[in-house]
Short mmCIF file of N, CA and C in Angstrom, two decimals:
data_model
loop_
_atom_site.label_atom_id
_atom_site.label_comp_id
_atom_site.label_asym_id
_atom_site.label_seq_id
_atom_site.Cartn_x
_atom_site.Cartn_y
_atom_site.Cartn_z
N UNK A 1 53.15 22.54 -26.33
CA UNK A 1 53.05 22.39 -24.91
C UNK A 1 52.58 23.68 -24.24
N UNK A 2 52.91 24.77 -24.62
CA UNK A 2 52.10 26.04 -24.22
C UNK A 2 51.26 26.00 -24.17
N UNK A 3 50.53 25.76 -25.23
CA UNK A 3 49.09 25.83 -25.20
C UNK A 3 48.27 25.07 -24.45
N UNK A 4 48.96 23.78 -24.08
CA UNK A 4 47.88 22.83 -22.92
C UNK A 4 48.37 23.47 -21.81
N UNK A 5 49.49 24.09 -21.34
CA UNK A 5 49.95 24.46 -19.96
C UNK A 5 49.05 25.69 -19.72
N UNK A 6 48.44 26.92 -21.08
CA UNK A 6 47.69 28.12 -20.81
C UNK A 6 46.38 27.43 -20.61
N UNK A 7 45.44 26.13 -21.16
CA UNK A 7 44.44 25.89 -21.28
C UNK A 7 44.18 24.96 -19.73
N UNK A 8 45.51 24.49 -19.20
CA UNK A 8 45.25 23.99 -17.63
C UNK A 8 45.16 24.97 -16.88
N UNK A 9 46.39 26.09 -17.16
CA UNK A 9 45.71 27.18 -15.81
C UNK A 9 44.65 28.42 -16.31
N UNK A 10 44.12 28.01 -17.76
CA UNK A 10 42.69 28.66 -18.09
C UNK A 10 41.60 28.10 -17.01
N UNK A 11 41.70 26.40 -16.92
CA UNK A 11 40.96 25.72 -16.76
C UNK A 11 40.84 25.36 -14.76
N UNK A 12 41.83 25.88 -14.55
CA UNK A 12 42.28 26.18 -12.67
C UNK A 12 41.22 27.32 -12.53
N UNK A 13 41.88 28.15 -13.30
CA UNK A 13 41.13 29.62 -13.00
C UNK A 13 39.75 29.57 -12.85
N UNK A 14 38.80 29.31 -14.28
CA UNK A 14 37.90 28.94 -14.40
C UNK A 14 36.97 28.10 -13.00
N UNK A 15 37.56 27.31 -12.81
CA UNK A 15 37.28 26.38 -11.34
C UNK A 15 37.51 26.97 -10.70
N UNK A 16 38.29 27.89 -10.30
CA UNK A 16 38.48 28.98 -8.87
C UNK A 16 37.63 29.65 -8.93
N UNK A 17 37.44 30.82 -10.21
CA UNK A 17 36.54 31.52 -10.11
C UNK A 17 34.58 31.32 -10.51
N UNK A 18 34.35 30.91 -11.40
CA UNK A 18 33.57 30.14 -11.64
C UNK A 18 32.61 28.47 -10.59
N UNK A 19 33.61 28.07 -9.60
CA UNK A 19 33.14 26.94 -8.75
C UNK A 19 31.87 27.43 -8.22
N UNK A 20 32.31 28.42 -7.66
CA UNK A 20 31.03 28.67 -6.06
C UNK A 20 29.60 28.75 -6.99
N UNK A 21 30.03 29.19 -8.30
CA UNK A 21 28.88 29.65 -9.32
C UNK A 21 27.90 28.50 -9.83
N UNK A 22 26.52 28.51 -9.45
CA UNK A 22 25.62 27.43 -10.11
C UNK A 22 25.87 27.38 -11.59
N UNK A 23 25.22 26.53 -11.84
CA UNK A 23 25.43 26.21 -13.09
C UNK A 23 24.21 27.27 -14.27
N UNK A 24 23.08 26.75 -13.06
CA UNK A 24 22.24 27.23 -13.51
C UNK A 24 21.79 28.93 -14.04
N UNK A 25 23.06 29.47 -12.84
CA UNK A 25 22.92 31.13 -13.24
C UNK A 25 23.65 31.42 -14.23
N UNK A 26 24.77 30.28 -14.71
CA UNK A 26 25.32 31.11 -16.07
C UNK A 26 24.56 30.02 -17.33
N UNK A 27 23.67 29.34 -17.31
CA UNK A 27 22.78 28.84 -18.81
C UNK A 27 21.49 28.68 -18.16
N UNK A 28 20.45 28.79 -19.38
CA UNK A 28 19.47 28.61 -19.12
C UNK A 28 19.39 26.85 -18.05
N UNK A 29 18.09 26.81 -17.38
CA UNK A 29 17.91 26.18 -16.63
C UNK A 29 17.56 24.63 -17.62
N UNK A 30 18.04 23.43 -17.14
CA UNK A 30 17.80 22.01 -18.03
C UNK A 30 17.03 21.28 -17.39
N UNK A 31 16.14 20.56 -18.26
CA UNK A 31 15.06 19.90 -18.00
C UNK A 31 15.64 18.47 -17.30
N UNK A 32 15.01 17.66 -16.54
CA UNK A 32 16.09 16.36 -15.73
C UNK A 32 16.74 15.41 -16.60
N UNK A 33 15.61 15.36 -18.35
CA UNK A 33 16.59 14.56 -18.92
C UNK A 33 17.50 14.68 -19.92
N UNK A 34 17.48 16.49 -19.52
CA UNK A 34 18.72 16.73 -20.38
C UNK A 34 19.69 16.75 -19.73
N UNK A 35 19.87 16.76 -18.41
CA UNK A 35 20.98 17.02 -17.49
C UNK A 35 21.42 15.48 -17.33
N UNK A 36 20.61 14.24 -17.14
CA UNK A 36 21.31 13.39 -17.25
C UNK A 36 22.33 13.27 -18.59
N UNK A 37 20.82 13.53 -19.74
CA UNK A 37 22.61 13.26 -20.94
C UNK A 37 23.42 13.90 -21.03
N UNK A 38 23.27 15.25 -20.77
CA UNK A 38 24.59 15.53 -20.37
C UNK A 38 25.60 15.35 -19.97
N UNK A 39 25.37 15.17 -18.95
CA UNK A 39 26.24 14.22 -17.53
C UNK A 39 26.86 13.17 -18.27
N UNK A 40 26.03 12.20 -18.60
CA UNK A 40 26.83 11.10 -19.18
C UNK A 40 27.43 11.00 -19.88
N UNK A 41 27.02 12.31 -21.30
CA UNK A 41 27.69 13.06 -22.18
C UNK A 41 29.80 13.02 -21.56
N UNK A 42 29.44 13.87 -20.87
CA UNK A 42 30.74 14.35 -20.18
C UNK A 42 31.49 13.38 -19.47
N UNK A 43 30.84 12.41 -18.44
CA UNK A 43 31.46 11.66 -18.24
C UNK A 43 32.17 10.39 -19.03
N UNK A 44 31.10 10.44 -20.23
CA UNK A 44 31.60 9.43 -21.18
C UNK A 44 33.24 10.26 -21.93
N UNK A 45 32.92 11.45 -22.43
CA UNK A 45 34.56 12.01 -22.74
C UNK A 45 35.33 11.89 -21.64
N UNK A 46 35.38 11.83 -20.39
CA UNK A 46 36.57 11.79 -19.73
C UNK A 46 36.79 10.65 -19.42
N UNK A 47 36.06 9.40 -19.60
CA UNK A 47 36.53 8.16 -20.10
C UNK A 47 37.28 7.87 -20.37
N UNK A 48 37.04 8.04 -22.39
CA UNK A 48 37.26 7.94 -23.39
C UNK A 48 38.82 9.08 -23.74
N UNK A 49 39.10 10.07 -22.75
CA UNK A 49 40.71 10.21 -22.69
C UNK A 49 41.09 9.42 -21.48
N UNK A 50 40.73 9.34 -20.87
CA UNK A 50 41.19 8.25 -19.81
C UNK A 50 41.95 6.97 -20.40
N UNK A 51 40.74 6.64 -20.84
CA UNK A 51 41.42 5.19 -22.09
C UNK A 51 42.24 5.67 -22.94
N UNK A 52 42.45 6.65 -23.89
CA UNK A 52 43.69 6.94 -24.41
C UNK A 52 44.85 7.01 -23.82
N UNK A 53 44.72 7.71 -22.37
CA UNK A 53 46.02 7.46 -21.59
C UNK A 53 46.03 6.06 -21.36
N UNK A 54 45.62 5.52 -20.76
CA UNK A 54 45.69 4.37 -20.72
C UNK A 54 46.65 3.47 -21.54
N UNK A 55 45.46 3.35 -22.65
CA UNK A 55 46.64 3.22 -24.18
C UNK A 55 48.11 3.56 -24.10
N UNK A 56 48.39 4.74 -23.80
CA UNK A 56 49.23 4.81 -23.95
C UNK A 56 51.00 4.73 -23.17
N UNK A 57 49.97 4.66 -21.94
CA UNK A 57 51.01 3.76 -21.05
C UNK A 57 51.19 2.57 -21.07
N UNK A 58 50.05 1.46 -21.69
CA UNK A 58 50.75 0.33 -21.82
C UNK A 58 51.21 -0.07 -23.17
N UNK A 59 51.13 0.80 -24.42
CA UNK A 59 51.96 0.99 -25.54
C UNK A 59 52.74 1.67 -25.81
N UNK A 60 53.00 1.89 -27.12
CA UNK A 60 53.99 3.15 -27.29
C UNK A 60 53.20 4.56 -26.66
N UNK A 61 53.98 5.05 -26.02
CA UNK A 61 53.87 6.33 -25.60
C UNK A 61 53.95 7.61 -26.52
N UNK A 62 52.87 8.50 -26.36
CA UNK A 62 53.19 9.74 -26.92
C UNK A 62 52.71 11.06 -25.98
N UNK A 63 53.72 11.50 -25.67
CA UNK A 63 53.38 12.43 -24.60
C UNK A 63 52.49 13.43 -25.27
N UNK A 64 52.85 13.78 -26.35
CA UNK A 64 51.33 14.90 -27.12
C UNK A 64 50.03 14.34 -26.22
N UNK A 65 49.82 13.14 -27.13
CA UNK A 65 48.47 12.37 -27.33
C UNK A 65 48.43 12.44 -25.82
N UNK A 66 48.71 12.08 -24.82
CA UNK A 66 48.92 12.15 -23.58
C UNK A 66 48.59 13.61 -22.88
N UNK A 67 49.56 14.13 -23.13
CA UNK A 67 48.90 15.83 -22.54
C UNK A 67 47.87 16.35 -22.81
N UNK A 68 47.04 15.90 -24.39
CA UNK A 68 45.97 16.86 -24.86
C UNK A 68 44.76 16.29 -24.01
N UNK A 69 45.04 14.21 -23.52
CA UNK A 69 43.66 13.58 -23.41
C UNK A 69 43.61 14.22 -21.70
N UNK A 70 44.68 14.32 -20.78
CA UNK A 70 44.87 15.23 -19.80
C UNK A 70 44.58 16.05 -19.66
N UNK A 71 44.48 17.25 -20.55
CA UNK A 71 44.07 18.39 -20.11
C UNK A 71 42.13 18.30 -20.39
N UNK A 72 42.35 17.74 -21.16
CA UNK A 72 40.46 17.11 -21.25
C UNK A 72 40.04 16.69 -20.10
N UNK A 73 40.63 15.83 -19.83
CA UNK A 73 40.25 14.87 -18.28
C UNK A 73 40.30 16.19 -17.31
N UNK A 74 41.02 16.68 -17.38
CA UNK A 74 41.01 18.01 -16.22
C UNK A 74 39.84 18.94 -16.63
N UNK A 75 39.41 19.51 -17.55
CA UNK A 75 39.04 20.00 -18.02
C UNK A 75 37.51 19.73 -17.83
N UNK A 76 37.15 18.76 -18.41
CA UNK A 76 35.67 18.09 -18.27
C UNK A 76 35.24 17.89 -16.34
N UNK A 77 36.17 17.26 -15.19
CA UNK A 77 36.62 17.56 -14.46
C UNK A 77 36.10 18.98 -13.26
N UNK A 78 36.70 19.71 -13.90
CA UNK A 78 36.50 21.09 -13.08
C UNK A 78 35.26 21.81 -13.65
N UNK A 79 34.51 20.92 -15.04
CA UNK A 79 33.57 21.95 -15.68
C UNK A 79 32.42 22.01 -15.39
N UNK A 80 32.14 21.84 -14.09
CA UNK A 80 30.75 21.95 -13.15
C UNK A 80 29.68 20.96 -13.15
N UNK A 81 29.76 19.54 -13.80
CA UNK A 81 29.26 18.84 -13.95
C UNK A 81 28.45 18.51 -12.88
N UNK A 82 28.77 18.83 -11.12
CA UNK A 82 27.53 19.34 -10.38
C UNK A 82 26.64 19.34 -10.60
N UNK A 83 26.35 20.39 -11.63
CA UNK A 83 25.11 21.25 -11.58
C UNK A 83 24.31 20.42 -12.26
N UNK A 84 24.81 19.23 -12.73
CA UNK A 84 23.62 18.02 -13.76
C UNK A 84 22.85 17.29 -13.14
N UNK A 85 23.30 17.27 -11.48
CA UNK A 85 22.48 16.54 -10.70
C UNK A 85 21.20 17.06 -9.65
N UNK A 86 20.54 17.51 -10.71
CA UNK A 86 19.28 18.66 -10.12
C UNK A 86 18.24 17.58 -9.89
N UNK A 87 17.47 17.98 -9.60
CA UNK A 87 16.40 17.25 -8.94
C UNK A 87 15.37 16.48 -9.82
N UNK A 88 15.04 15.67 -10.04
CA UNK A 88 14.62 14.67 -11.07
C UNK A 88 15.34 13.80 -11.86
N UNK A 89 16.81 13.88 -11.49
CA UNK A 89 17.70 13.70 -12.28
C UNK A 89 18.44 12.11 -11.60
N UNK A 90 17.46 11.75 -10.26
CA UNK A 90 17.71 10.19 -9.38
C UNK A 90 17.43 9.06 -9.88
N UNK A 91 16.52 9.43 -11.17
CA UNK A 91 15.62 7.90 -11.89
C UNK A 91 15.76 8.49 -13.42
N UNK A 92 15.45 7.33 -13.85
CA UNK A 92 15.14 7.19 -15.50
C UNK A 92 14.47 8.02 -15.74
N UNK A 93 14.21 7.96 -16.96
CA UNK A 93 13.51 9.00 -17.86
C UNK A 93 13.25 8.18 -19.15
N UNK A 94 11.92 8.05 -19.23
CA UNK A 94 11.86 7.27 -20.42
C UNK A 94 12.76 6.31 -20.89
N UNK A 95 13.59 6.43 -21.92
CA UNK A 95 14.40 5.42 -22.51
C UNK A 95 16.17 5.75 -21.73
N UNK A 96 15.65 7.01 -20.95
CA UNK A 96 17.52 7.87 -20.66
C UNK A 96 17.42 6.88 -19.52
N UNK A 97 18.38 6.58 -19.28
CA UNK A 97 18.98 5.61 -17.71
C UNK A 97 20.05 6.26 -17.08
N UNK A 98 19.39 6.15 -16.02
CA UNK A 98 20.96 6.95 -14.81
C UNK A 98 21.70 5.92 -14.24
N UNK A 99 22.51 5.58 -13.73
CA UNK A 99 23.08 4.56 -12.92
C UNK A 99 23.43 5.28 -11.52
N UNK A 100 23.41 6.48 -11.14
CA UNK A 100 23.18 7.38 -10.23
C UNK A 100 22.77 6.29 -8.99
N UNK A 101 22.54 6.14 -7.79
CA UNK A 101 22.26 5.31 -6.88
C UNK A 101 21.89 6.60 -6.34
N UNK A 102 20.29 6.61 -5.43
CA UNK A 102 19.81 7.62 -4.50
C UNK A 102 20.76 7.88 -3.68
N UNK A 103 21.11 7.51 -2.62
CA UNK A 103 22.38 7.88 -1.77
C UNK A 103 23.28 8.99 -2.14
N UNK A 104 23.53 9.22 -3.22
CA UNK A 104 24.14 10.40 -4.24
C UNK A 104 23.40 11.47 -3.81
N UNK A 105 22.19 11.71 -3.92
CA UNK A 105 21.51 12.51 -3.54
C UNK A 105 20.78 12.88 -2.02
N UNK A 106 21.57 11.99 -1.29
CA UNK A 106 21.34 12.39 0.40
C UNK A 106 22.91 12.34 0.76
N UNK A 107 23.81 12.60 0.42
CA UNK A 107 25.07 12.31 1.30
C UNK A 107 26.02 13.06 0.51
N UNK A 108 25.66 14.70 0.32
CA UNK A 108 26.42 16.09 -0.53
C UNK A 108 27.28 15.79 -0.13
N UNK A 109 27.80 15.81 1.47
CA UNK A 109 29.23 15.78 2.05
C UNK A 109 29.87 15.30 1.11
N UNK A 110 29.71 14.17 1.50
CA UNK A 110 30.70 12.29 0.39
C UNK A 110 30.50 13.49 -0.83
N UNK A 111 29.74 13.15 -1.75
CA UNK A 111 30.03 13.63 -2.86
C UNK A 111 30.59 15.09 -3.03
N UNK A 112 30.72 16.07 -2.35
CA UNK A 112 31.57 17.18 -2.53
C UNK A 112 33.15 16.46 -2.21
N UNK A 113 33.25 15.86 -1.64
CA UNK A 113 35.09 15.72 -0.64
C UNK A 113 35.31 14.31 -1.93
N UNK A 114 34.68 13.55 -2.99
CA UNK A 114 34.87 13.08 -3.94
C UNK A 114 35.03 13.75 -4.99
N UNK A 115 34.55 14.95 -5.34
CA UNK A 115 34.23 15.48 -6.23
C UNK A 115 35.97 16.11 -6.27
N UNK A 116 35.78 16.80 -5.36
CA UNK A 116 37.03 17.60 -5.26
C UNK A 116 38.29 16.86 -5.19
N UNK A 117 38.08 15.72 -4.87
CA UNK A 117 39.36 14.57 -4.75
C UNK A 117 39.67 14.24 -6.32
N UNK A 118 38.49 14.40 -7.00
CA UNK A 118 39.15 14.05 -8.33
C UNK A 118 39.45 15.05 -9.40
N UNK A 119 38.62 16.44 -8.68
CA UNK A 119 39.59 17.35 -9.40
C UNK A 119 40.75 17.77 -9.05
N UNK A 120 41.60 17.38 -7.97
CA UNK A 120 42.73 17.55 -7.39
C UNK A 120 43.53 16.30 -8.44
N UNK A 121 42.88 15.13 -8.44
CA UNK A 121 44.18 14.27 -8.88
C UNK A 121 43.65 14.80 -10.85
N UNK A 122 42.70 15.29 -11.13
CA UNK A 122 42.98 15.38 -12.15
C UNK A 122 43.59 16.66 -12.84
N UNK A 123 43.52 17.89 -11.88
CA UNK A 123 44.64 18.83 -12.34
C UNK A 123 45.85 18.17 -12.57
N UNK A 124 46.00 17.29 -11.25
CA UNK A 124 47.89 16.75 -10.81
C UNK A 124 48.01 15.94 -12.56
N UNK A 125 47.31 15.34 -12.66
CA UNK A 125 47.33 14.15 -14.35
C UNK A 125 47.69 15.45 -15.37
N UNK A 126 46.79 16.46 -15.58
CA UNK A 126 47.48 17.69 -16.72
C UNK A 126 48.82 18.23 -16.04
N UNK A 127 48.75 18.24 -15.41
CA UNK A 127 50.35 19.38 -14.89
C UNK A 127 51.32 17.82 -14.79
N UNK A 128 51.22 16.74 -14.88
CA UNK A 128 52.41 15.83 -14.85
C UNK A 128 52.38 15.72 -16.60
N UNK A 129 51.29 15.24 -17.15
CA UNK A 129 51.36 15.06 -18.36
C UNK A 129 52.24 15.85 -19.13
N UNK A 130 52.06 16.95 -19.17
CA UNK A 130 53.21 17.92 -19.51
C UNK A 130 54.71 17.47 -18.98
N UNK A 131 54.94 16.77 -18.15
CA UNK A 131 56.26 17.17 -17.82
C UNK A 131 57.07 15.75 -18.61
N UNK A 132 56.60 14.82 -19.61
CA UNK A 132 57.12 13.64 -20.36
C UNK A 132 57.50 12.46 -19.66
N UNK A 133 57.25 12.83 -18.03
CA UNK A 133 57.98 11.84 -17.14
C UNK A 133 56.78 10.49 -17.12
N UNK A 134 57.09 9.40 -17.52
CA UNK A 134 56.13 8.36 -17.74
C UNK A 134 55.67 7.42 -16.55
N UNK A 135 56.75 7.44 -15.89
CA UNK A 135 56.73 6.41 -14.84
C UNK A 135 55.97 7.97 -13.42
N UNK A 136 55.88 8.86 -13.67
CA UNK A 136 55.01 9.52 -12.95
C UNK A 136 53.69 10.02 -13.26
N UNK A 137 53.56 9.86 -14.70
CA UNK A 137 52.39 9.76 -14.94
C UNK A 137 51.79 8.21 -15.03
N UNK A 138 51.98 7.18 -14.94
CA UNK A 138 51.05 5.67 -14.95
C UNK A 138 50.82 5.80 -12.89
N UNK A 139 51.85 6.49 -11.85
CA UNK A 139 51.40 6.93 -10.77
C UNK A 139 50.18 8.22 -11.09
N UNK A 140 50.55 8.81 -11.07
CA UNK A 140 49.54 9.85 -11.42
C UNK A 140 48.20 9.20 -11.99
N UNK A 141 48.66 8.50 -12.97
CA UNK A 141 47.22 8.02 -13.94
C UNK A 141 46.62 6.53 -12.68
N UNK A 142 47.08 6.21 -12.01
CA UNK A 142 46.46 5.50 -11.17
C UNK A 142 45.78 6.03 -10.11
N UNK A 143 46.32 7.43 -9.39
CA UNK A 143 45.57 8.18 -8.62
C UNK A 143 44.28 8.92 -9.14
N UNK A 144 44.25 8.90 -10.40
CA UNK A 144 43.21 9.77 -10.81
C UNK A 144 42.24 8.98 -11.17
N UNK A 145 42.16 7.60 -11.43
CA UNK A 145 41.55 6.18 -11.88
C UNK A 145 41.10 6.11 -10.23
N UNK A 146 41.70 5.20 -9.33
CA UNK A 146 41.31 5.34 -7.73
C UNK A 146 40.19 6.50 -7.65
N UNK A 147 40.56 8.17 -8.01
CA UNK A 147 39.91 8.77 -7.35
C UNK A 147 38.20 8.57 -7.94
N UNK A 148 37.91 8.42 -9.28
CA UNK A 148 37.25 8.16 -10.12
C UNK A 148 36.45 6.99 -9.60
N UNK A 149 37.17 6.01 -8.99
CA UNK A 149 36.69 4.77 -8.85
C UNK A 149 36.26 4.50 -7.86
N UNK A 150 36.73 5.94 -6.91
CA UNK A 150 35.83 5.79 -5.59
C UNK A 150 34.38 6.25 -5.97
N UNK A 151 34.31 7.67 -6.61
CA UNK A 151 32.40 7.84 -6.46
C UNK A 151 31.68 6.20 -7.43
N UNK A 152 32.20 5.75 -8.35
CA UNK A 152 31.62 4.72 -8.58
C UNK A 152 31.37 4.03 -7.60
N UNK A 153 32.21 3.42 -6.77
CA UNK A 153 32.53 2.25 -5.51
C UNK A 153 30.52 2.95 -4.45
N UNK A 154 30.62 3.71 -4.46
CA UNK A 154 29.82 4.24 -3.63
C UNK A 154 28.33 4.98 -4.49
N UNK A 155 28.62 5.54 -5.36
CA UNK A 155 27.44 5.91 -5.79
C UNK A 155 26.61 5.50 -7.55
N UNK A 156 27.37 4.19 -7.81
CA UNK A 156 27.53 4.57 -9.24
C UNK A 156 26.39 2.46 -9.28
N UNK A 157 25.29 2.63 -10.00
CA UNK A 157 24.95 1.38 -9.95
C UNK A 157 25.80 0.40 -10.90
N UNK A 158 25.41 -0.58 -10.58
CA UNK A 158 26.07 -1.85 -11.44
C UNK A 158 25.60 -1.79 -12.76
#
Protein backbone atom coordinates (compact mmCIF):
# COMPACT_ATOMS: atom_id res chain seq x y z
CA UNK A 1 0.00 0.00 0.00
CA UNK A 2 2.95 2.44 0.24
CA UNK A 3 3.89 2.18 -2.77
CA UNK A 4 0.49 3.10 -4.58
CA UNK A 5 -0.03 5.92 -1.85
CA UNK A 6 3.97 7.33 -2.99
CA UNK A 7 3.00 6.67 -6.79
CA UNK A 8 -0.56 8.79 -6.22
CA UNK A 9 1.14 11.69 -4.66
CA UNK A 10 4.15 11.06 -7.32
CA UNK A 11 1.38 11.29 -9.71
CA UNK A 12 -0.51 14.75 -7.92
CA UNK A 13 2.80 16.25 -8.03
CA UNK A 14 3.59 15.47 -11.43
CA UNK A 15 0.07 17.12 -12.48
CA UNK A 16 0.79 20.14 -10.33
CA UNK A 17 3.96 20.65 -11.54
CA UNK A 18 4.17 19.38 -14.92
CA UNK A 19 0.14 20.56 -15.99
CA UNK A 20 0.73 24.14 -17.22
CA UNK A 21 3.62 22.24 -19.30
CA UNK A 22 2.82 21.31 -23.13
CA UNK A 23 3.30 18.23 -23.96
CA UNK A 24 5.04 19.05 -26.73
CA UNK A 25 8.06 20.86 -24.91
CA UNK A 26 8.92 17.85 -22.91
CA UNK A 27 8.88 15.05 -26.26
CA UNK A 28 9.55 15.43 -29.50
CA UNK A 29 6.60 16.86 -31.46
CA UNK A 30 3.79 13.82 -32.93
CA UNK A 31 2.58 13.53 -36.16
CA UNK A 32 -1.75 13.68 -36.01
CA UNK A 33 -1.81 10.00 -36.37
CA UNK A 34 0.28 9.22 -33.85
CA UNK A 35 -1.37 11.34 -31.33
CA UNK A 36 -4.63 9.85 -32.08
CA UNK A 37 -3.20 6.30 -31.23
CA UNK A 38 -1.98 7.36 -28.62
CA UNK A 39 -4.84 8.86 -27.17
CA UNK A 40 -6.78 5.91 -27.69
CA UNK A 41 -3.84 3.99 -26.58
CA UNK A 42 -4.37 5.60 -23.11
CA UNK A 43 -7.76 5.91 -23.04
CA UNK A 44 -8.22 2.34 -23.85
CA UNK A 45 -5.91 1.46 -20.42
CA UNK A 46 -8.00 3.52 -18.29
CA UNK A 47 -10.87 1.59 -19.43
CA UNK A 48 -9.60 -1.53 -19.13
CA UNK A 49 -8.76 -0.69 -15.11
CA UNK A 50 -11.94 0.82 -14.95
CA UNK A 51 -13.45 -2.57 -15.85
CA UNK A 52 -11.31 -4.32 -13.41
CA UNK A 53 -12.75 -2.18 -10.77
CA UNK A 54 -15.72 -2.73 -11.91
CA UNK A 55 -15.20 -6.44 -11.69
CA UNK A 56 -14.51 -6.13 -8.73
CA UNK A 57 -17.20 -4.49 -7.07
CA UNK A 58 -19.67 -6.62 -8.40
CA UNK A 59 -17.55 -9.82 -7.42
CA UNK A 60 -15.30 -10.84 -5.02
CA UNK A 61 -13.41 -7.93 -4.03
CA UNK A 62 -9.73 -7.41 -3.80
CA UNK A 63 -8.64 -4.24 -2.60
CA UNK A 64 -4.88 -4.86 -4.06
CA UNK A 65 -6.31 -5.51 -7.55
CA UNK A 66 -8.42 -2.47 -6.82
CA UNK A 67 -5.82 0.08 -5.65
CA UNK A 68 -3.19 -0.81 -8.35
CA UNK A 69 -6.18 -0.49 -11.38
CA UNK A 70 -6.82 3.10 -9.38
CA UNK A 71 -3.83 4.42 -9.24
CA UNK A 72 -3.59 3.68 -13.16
CA UNK A 73 -6.89 5.31 -13.74
CA UNK A 74 -5.41 8.32 -11.88
CA UNK A 75 -2.42 8.09 -13.34
CA UNK A 76 -3.20 7.79 -17.13
CA UNK A 77 -5.72 10.64 -16.02
CA UNK A 78 -3.39 13.43 -14.95
CA UNK A 79 -0.76 12.23 -17.73
CA UNK A 80 -1.40 15.07 -20.17
CA UNK A 81 -3.32 13.33 -22.58
CA UNK A 82 -4.29 17.03 -23.73
CA UNK A 83 -1.57 17.40 -25.58
CA UNK A 84 -2.91 14.41 -28.17
CA UNK A 85 -5.42 16.66 -29.39
CA UNK A 86 -3.24 18.84 -31.74
CA UNK A 87 -4.40 19.89 -34.79
CA UNK A 88 -5.16 17.30 -37.45
CA UNK A 89 -6.04 15.11 -34.92
CA UNK A 90 -10.42 16.06 -35.67
CA UNK A 91 -10.68 13.34 -38.57
CA UNK A 92 -9.40 10.01 -39.59
CA UNK A 93 -6.38 9.14 -40.84
CA UNK A 94 -6.24 6.53 -43.17
CA UNK A 95 -7.31 3.32 -41.51
CA UNK A 96 -6.81 5.30 -37.64
CA UNK A 97 -10.48 6.52 -36.63
CA UNK A 98 -11.19 9.17 -34.07
CA UNK A 99 -14.58 9.27 -32.58
CA UNK A 100 -13.54 12.83 -31.38
CA UNK A 101 -16.74 15.02 -32.54
CA UNK A 102 -15.43 18.66 -33.95
CA UNK A 103 -17.10 20.56 -31.17
CA UNK A 104 -14.14 19.14 -28.99
CA UNK A 105 -12.13 21.28 -30.80
CA UNK A 106 -14.13 24.68 -30.62
CA UNK A 107 -15.44 24.58 -27.01
CA UNK A 108 -11.63 24.37 -24.79
CA UNK A 109 -13.75 25.82 -21.95
CA UNK A 110 -16.20 22.50 -21.75
CA UNK A 111 -13.33 20.43 -22.30
CA UNK A 112 -10.82 21.95 -19.76
CA UNK A 113 -13.73 22.14 -16.66
CA UNK A 114 -14.30 18.15 -17.97
CA UNK A 115 -11.01 17.38 -18.10
CA UNK A 116 -10.29 18.53 -14.71
CA UNK A 117 -13.59 17.09 -13.34
CA UNK A 118 -12.23 13.81 -14.05
CA UNK A 119 -9.01 14.25 -12.76
CA UNK A 120 -10.50 15.37 -9.53
CA UNK A 121 -12.84 12.29 -9.26
CA UNK A 122 -10.04 10.22 -10.39
CA UNK A 123 -7.39 11.22 -7.81
CA UNK A 124 -10.59 10.88 -5.19
CA UNK A 125 -10.92 6.78 -6.84
CA UNK A 126 -6.81 6.27 -5.88
CA UNK A 127 -6.89 7.95 -2.47
CA UNK A 128 -10.35 5.93 -1.56
CA UNK A 129 -9.05 2.80 -3.12
CA UNK A 130 -6.46 2.65 -0.64
CA UNK A 131 -8.58 3.09 2.20
CA UNK A 132 -10.49 -0.88 1.73
CA UNK A 133 -13.77 0.91 2.33
CA UNK A 134 -16.03 -0.74 -0.52
CA UNK A 135 -19.22 0.76 -0.24
CA UNK A 136 -17.16 4.18 -0.77
CA UNK A 137 -15.43 3.16 -3.39
CA UNK A 138 -18.59 1.64 -5.87
CA UNK A 139 -19.65 5.73 -4.75
CA UNK A 140 -16.47 6.90 -5.72
CA UNK A 141 -16.29 4.43 -8.71
CA UNK A 142 -19.62 5.88 -9.91
CA UNK A 143 -18.42 9.48 -9.72
CA UNK A 144 -15.49 8.83 -11.70
CA UNK A 145 -17.64 6.68 -14.45
CA UNK A 146 -20.34 9.96 -14.52
CA UNK A 147 -17.34 12.13 -14.79
CA UNK A 148 -15.93 10.07 -17.78
CA UNK A 149 -19.30 9.79 -19.19
CA UNK A 150 -19.85 13.26 -19.38
CA UNK A 151 -16.96 14.20 -22.12
CA UNK A 152 -18.40 11.14 -23.99
CA UNK A 153 -22.18 12.50 -23.55
CA UNK A 154 -20.85 15.63 -25.36
CA UNK A 155 -17.87 15.04 -27.33
CA UNK A 156 -17.33 11.44 -27.98
CA UNK A 157 -19.13 9.99 -31.45
CA UNK A 158 -21.37 7.01 -31.48
Amino acid sequence: MKVLKRLLVLNVLAAVVLGPVSGSVLAAPLKPDEQIKFRKAGYGFMAWNMRKIKGNLEGTYSNDEVAKAAAAVAAVSNSGLGALFGPGTDQDIGDLKTRVKPEFFQQADKVRELAQALNKEANELAKVATTGDVAAMKVQFGKTSDACQACHDRFRKE
